[in-house]
Coordinates of C-alpha atoms in Angstrom, one line a residue:
M1 CA -21.9 7.5 -7.1
T2 CA -21.2 5.6 -3.9
T3 CA -18.4 3.2 -4.5
R4 CA -18.3 -0.4 -3.3
C5 CA -15.7 0.1 -0.5
A6 CA -16.2 3.8 0.3
Q7 CA -15.2 3.0 3.9
F8 CA -11.6 2.8 2.6
A9 CA -11.7 6.3 1.1
G10 CA -8.9 8.5 2.4
M11 CA -5.3 7.7 3.2
S12 CA -4.2 4.1 4.0
V13 CA -0.6 3.6 4.9
A14 CA 1.5 0.9 3.2
M15 CA 3.3 -0.1 6.4
T16 CA 7.0 -1.0 6.6
T17 CA 8.0 -4.2 8.5
P18 CA 10.5 -3.2 11.2
F19 CA 13.5 -5.5 11.7
K20 CA 16.0 -5.7 14.5
N21 CA 19.0 -8.0 14.4
G22 CA 17.4 -9.9 11.5
K23 CA 14.1 -10.6 13.1
V24 CA 10.7 -8.8 12.9
D25 CA 10.6 -6.2 15.6
F26 CA 7.0 -6.7 16.9
D27 CA 7.3 -4.0 19.6
R28 CA 8.2 -1.4 17.0
L29 CA 5.5 -2.7 14.8
A30 CA 2.9 -2.1 17.6
E31 CA 4.4 1.4 18.0
Q32 CA 3.8 2.1 14.3
V33 CA 0.2 1.0 14.6
E34 CA -0.3 3.4 17.5
F35 CA 1.3 6.2 15.5
Q36 CA -1.2 5.7 12.7
V37 CA -4.2 5.4 15.0
E38 CA -3.3 8.7 16.6
A39 CA -2.9 10.3 13.2
G40 CA -6.4 9.4 12.1
T41 CA -5.2 7.2 9.2
T42 CA -8.0 5.4 7.3
A43 CA -6.4 1.9 7.2
L44 CA -3.2 0.0 7.8
V45 CA -1.8 -2.1 4.9
P46 CA 0.8 -4.5 6.3
V47 CA 2.9 -7.0 4.4
G48 CA 2.7 -5.4 0.9
T49 CA 5.5 -4.2 -1.2
T50 CA 6.6 -1.6 1.4
G51 CA 6.4 -4.3 4.0
E52 CA 9.1 -6.4 2.3
S53 CA 6.7 -9.3 2.0
P54 CA 8.9 -11.2 -0.5
T55 CA 11.6 -11.7 2.1
L56 CA 9.3 -12.7 5.0
S57 CA 8.8 -16.4 5.7
H58 CA 5.3 -17.6 5.6
D59 CA 5.1 -17.8 9.3
E60 CA 6.4 -14.2 9.7
H61 CA 3.9 -13.0 7.1
R62 CA 1.0 -14.5 9.1
E63 CA 2.4 -13.2 12.4
V64 CA 2.7 -9.7 11.1
I65 CA -0.9 -9.7 10.0
R66 CA -2.0 -11.2 13.3
A67 CA 0.1 -8.6 15.3
V68 CA -1.2 -5.6 13.3
V69 CA -4.8 -6.7 13.7
K70 CA -4.3 -7.2 17.4
A71 CA -2.6 -3.8 17.9
A72 CA -5.3 -2.1 15.8
A73 CA -8.0 -3.5 18.2
G74 CA -10.8 -2.4 15.9
R75 CA -9.7 1.3 16.2
I76 CA -8.5 1.4 12.6
K77 CA -9.2 -0.8 9.5
V78 CA -6.6 -3.4 8.4
M79 CA -6.2 -4.4 4.8
A80 CA -3.7 -7.2 4.9
G81 CA -1.4 -8.0 2.0
T82 CA -2.1 -11.6 1.0
G83 CA -1.0 -11.7 -2.7
S84 CA 1.1 -14.4 -4.3
N85 CA 2.0 -15.8 -7.7
S86 CA 0.5 -19.0 -6.5
T87 CA -3.3 -19.0 -6.4
A88 CA -3.4 -21.7 -3.7
E89 CA -1.1 -19.7 -1.5
A90 CA -3.0 -16.5 -2.0
I91 CA -6.2 -18.3 -1.0
E92 CA -4.5 -19.7 2.1
L93 CA -3.1 -16.3 3.2
T94 CA -6.4 -14.5 2.5
R95 CA -8.3 -17.0 4.5
F96 CA -5.8 -16.6 7.3
A97 CA -6.2 -12.8 7.2
E98 CA -10.0 -13.0 7.4
K99 CA -9.8 -15.5 10.3
A100 CA -7.3 -13.2 12.1
G101 CA -9.8 -10.3 11.8
A102 CA -8.5 -8.2 8.9
D103 CA -11.2 -6.0 7.3
A104 CA -10.0 -6.5 3.7
A105 CA -7.1 -8.0 1.8
L106 CA -4.7 -6.5 -0.8
L107 CA -3.7 -8.9 -3.5
V108 CA -0.9 -8.1 -5.9
G109 CA -1.3 -9.4 -9.4
P110 CA 0.5 -12.8 -9.7
Y111 CA 4.1 -12.0 -10.4
Y112 CA 6.9 -13.7 -12.4
N113 CA 4.8 -16.4 -14.1
K114 CA 3.1 -13.7 -16.2
P115 CA -0.4 -15.1 -16.7
M116 CA -2.7 -14.3 -19.6
Q117 CA -5.6 -11.9 -18.8
E118 CA -7.8 -15.0 -18.3
G119 CA -5.4 -16.3 -15.8
F120 CA -5.5 -13.0 -13.8
Y121 CA -9.3 -13.2 -13.9
Q122 CA -9.5 -16.8 -12.7
H123 CA -6.9 -16.1 -10.0
F124 CA -8.8 -13.3 -8.4
K125 CA -12.1 -15.0 -8.9
A126 CA -10.8 -18.1 -7.0
V127 CA -9.5 -16.0 -4.1
A128 CA -12.8 -14.0 -3.9
G129 CA -14.8 -17.2 -3.9
S130 CA -12.8 -18.5 -0.9
V131 CA -13.5 -15.6 1.6
G132 CA -16.1 -13.0 2.6
I133 CA -14.0 -9.9 3.2
P134 CA -13.5 -7.3 0.5
L135 CA -10.5 -7.6 -1.8
C136 CA -8.3 -4.9 -3.4
V137 CA -6.7 -5.8 -6.7
Y138 CA -3.2 -4.4 -6.7
N139 CA -2.0 -3.6 -10.2
I140 CA 1.7 -2.8 -10.3
P141 CA 3.3 -4.1 -13.5
G142 CA 6.7 -2.5 -12.6
R143 CA 7.0 -5.1 -9.9
T144 CA 5.0 -8.1 -11.3
G145 CA 6.2 -8.0 -14.9
K146 CA 2.8 -7.8 -16.4
A147 CA -0.2 -5.4 -16.1
I148 CA -3.8 -6.4 -15.3
D149 CA -5.6 -4.8 -18.2
S150 CA -8.4 -2.3 -17.3
E151 CA -10.8 -4.5 -19.2
T152 CA -9.9 -7.4 -16.9
I153 CA -10.4 -5.3 -13.8
I154 CA -13.8 -4.1 -15.2
R155 CA -14.7 -7.8 -15.6
L156 CA -13.5 -8.5 -12.1
A157 CA -15.8 -5.8 -10.8
E158 CA -18.7 -8.2 -11.5
I159 CA -17.5 -10.3 -8.5
K160 CA -19.3 -9.1 -5.4
N161 CA -16.4 -8.9 -2.9
I162 CA -13.8 -7.5 -5.2
G163 CA -14.3 -4.0 -4.1
M164 CA -11.2 -1.9 -4.6
V165 CA -8.2 -1.4 -7.0
K166 CA -4.8 0.0 -6.0
E167 CA -3.7 1.5 -9.2
A168 CA 0.1 1.7 -9.5
T169 CA 0.5 1.6 -13.2
G170 CA 0.9 5.4 -13.4
S171 CA -1.7 5.4 -16.2
M172 CA -4.4 8.0 -16.0
D173 CA -6.2 6.3 -18.8
N174 CA -6.4 3.1 -16.8
A175 CA -7.8 4.9 -13.8
S176 CA -10.3 6.8 -16.0
K177 CA -11.6 3.6 -17.6
I178 CA -12.1 1.8 -14.3
I179 CA -13.8 4.7 -12.6
A180 CA -16.1 5.3 -15.6
A181 CA -17.2 1.6 -15.9
T182 CA -17.4 0.3 -12.4
D183 CA -18.3 1.1 -8.8
L184 CA -14.9 -0.1 -7.5
T185 CA -13.1 2.1 -5.0
V186 CA -10.0 3.2 -6.8
L187 CA -6.9 4.1 -4.6
S188 CA -3.7 5.6 -6.0
G189 CA -0.6 3.4 -5.5
D190 CA 1.8 6.3 -6.1
D191 CA 2.0 9.3 -3.6
S192 CA 3.0 11.7 -6.4
L193 CA -0.2 10.8 -8.3
T194 CA -2.7 11.0 -5.4
L195 CA -4.0 14.4 -6.5
P196 CA -4.3 13.7 -10.2
F197 CA -5.9 10.3 -9.7
M198 CA -8.4 11.7 -7.2
S199 CA -9.3 14.5 -9.6
L200 CA -10.5 11.7 -11.9
G201 CA -12.6 10.1 -9.2
A202 CA -10.2 7.9 -7.2
E203 CA -11.0 8.1 -3.5
G204 CA -7.7 8.0 -1.8
A205 CA -4.3 6.4 -1.7
V206 CA -2.2 3.6 -0.3
S207 CA 0.6 5.8 0.8
V208 CA 4.3 5.3 1.5
I209 CA 5.0 8.8 2.8
G210 CA 2.2 8.1 5.2
N211 CA 4.6 6.1 7.3
F212 CA 6.1 9.3 8.6
I213 CA 3.8 12.1 7.7
P214 CA 0.3 10.6 7.9
R215 CA -1.5 13.7 8.9
E216 CA -0.3 15.6 5.9
A217 CA -1.0 12.8 3.5
T218 CA -4.5 12.4 5.0
A219 CA -5.1 16.1 4.7
L220 CA -4.4 15.9 0.9
C221 CA -6.9 13.1 0.5
T222 CA -9.5 14.8 2.7
A223 CA -9.2 18.1 0.8
M224 CA -9.8 16.3 -2.5
L225 CA -12.7 14.3 -1.2
E226 CA -14.3 17.5 0.2
G227 CA -13.7 19.5 -3.0
R228 CA -11.1 22.0 -1.6
L229 CA -8.9 21.9 -4.7
D230 CA -6.8 24.9 -3.9
E231 CA -5.9 23.5 -0.5
A232 CA -5.2 20.1 -2.1
R233 CA -2.9 21.7 -4.7
A234 CA -0.9 23.5 -2.0
L235 CA -0.5 20.3 -0.1
H236 CA 0.5 18.4 -3.2
R237 CA 3.2 21.0 -4.0
R238 CA 4.5 20.7 -0.4
L239 CA 4.5 16.9 -0.4
F240 CA 5.9 16.4 -3.8
P241 CA 9.6 16.5 -3.0
L242 CA 9.2 13.8 -0.5
C243 CA 7.0 11.8 -2.9
R244 CA 9.7 12.1 -5.5
D245 CA 12.5 11.0 -3.2
M246 CA 10.6 7.9 -2.0
L247 CA 10.3 6.8 -5.7
S248 CA 13.6 8.0 -7.2
L249 CA 16.4 7.6 -4.7
A250 CA 16.2 3.8 -4.6
T251 CA 13.7 0.9 -4.8
N252 CA 10.8 1.1 -2.3
P253 CA 11.1 0.6 0.8
I254 CA 14.8 1.5 0.9
P255 CA 14.2 5.3 1.1
V256 CA 11.2 5.2 3.5
K257 CA 13.1 3.0 5.9
A258 CA 16.1 5.4 5.7
A259 CA 13.7 8.3 6.4
L260 CA 12.2 6.5 9.4
S261 CA 15.7 5.8 10.7
L262 CA 16.7 9.4 10.4
L263 CA 13.6 10.4 12.3
G264 CA 14.4 7.9 15.1
R265 CA 11.3 5.7 14.4
D266 CA 13.0 2.6 12.9
T267 CA 16.4 0.9 12.8
G268 CA 16.3 1.3 9.0
E269 CA 17.3 -2.4 8.7
L270 CA 16.4 -4.1 5.4
R271 CA 16.6 -7.7 4.3
L272 CA 18.7 -8.8 1.4
P273 CA 18.6 -8.4 -1.5
L274 CA 17.7 -4.8 -0.5
T275 CA 20.6 -2.8 0.6
P276 CA 20.8 0.6 2.4
L277 CA 20.9 4.0 0.6
D278 CA 24.4 5.1 -0.4
E279 CA 25.9 8.2 1.3
A280 CA 25.0 10.7 -1.5
S281 CA 21.4 9.6 -1.5
M282 CA 21.2 9.8 2.3
V283 CA 22.4 13.4 2.1
K284 CA 19.6 14.2 -0.5
L285 CA 17.0 12.5 1.7
S286 CA 18.2 14.3 4.8
N287 CA 18.0 17.6 3.0
S288 CA 14.4 16.9 1.9
L289 CA 13.4 16.0 5.4
T290 CA 15.0 19.2 6.7
D291 CA 13.3 21.3 4.0
F292 CA 10.0 19.8 5.1
G293 CA 10.7 20.7 8.7
L294 CA 11.0 17.1 10.0
L295 CA 14.7 17.4 10.8

């Protein structure tokens, strides 16, 4: 079955937002876009969880979207993060992303206010009705405080331009239900689960490790899409230690920013309340990068 947004099948990268002296480093951001274009990445996903969107001002959020679209220059797709716990704000950001030239928008489930399932449905329906670009529902209850039930996502699939789901619940059952009941394009939200989710019928991932090893993360997705399971398993085993460290050493994006700093591709600067990795964790991360052959 051809899914609704099959053009996003493959590896999309959940981009970090580079900072320098407390401000967004737009020169480094443009370099990150070029790095992903050269690697053959499917899509750029700026200002999501990994992009530290909660600590960006509204103006910064818009300017990062604008800058990524401009640097991409039509050479790579852009799925801009435009989610909010305020429906009105999500609509405004998504309209801005569409006007700026984004190809799609990623909308996290409304966080903190913990709506009922009908509230989730009405929120996404309202955003979808305000724009023409495809939307990706981002289900990550570990961040938002409440899951969007698979039954609600199946109901949302009846809305024309809701075309994708970024599944970050860690639940194989959820993914199975959505894949069986809809034509939505399902993307794994956890690097360590890319292979198992794709074995169920998911078509790719929104990846964190893709920030520094996009070719390898893409190769795993491509191998699964093309049915080369033995190759995909070998890639999964090789990538897994890095996937584990990006999730276990500290809250995302602390470890990936530390990795980019060690590799000379970012200052590693974070915004409070996020704080740098401690010394012991930095040693573990450095060892993982060395074992992979990056250091």
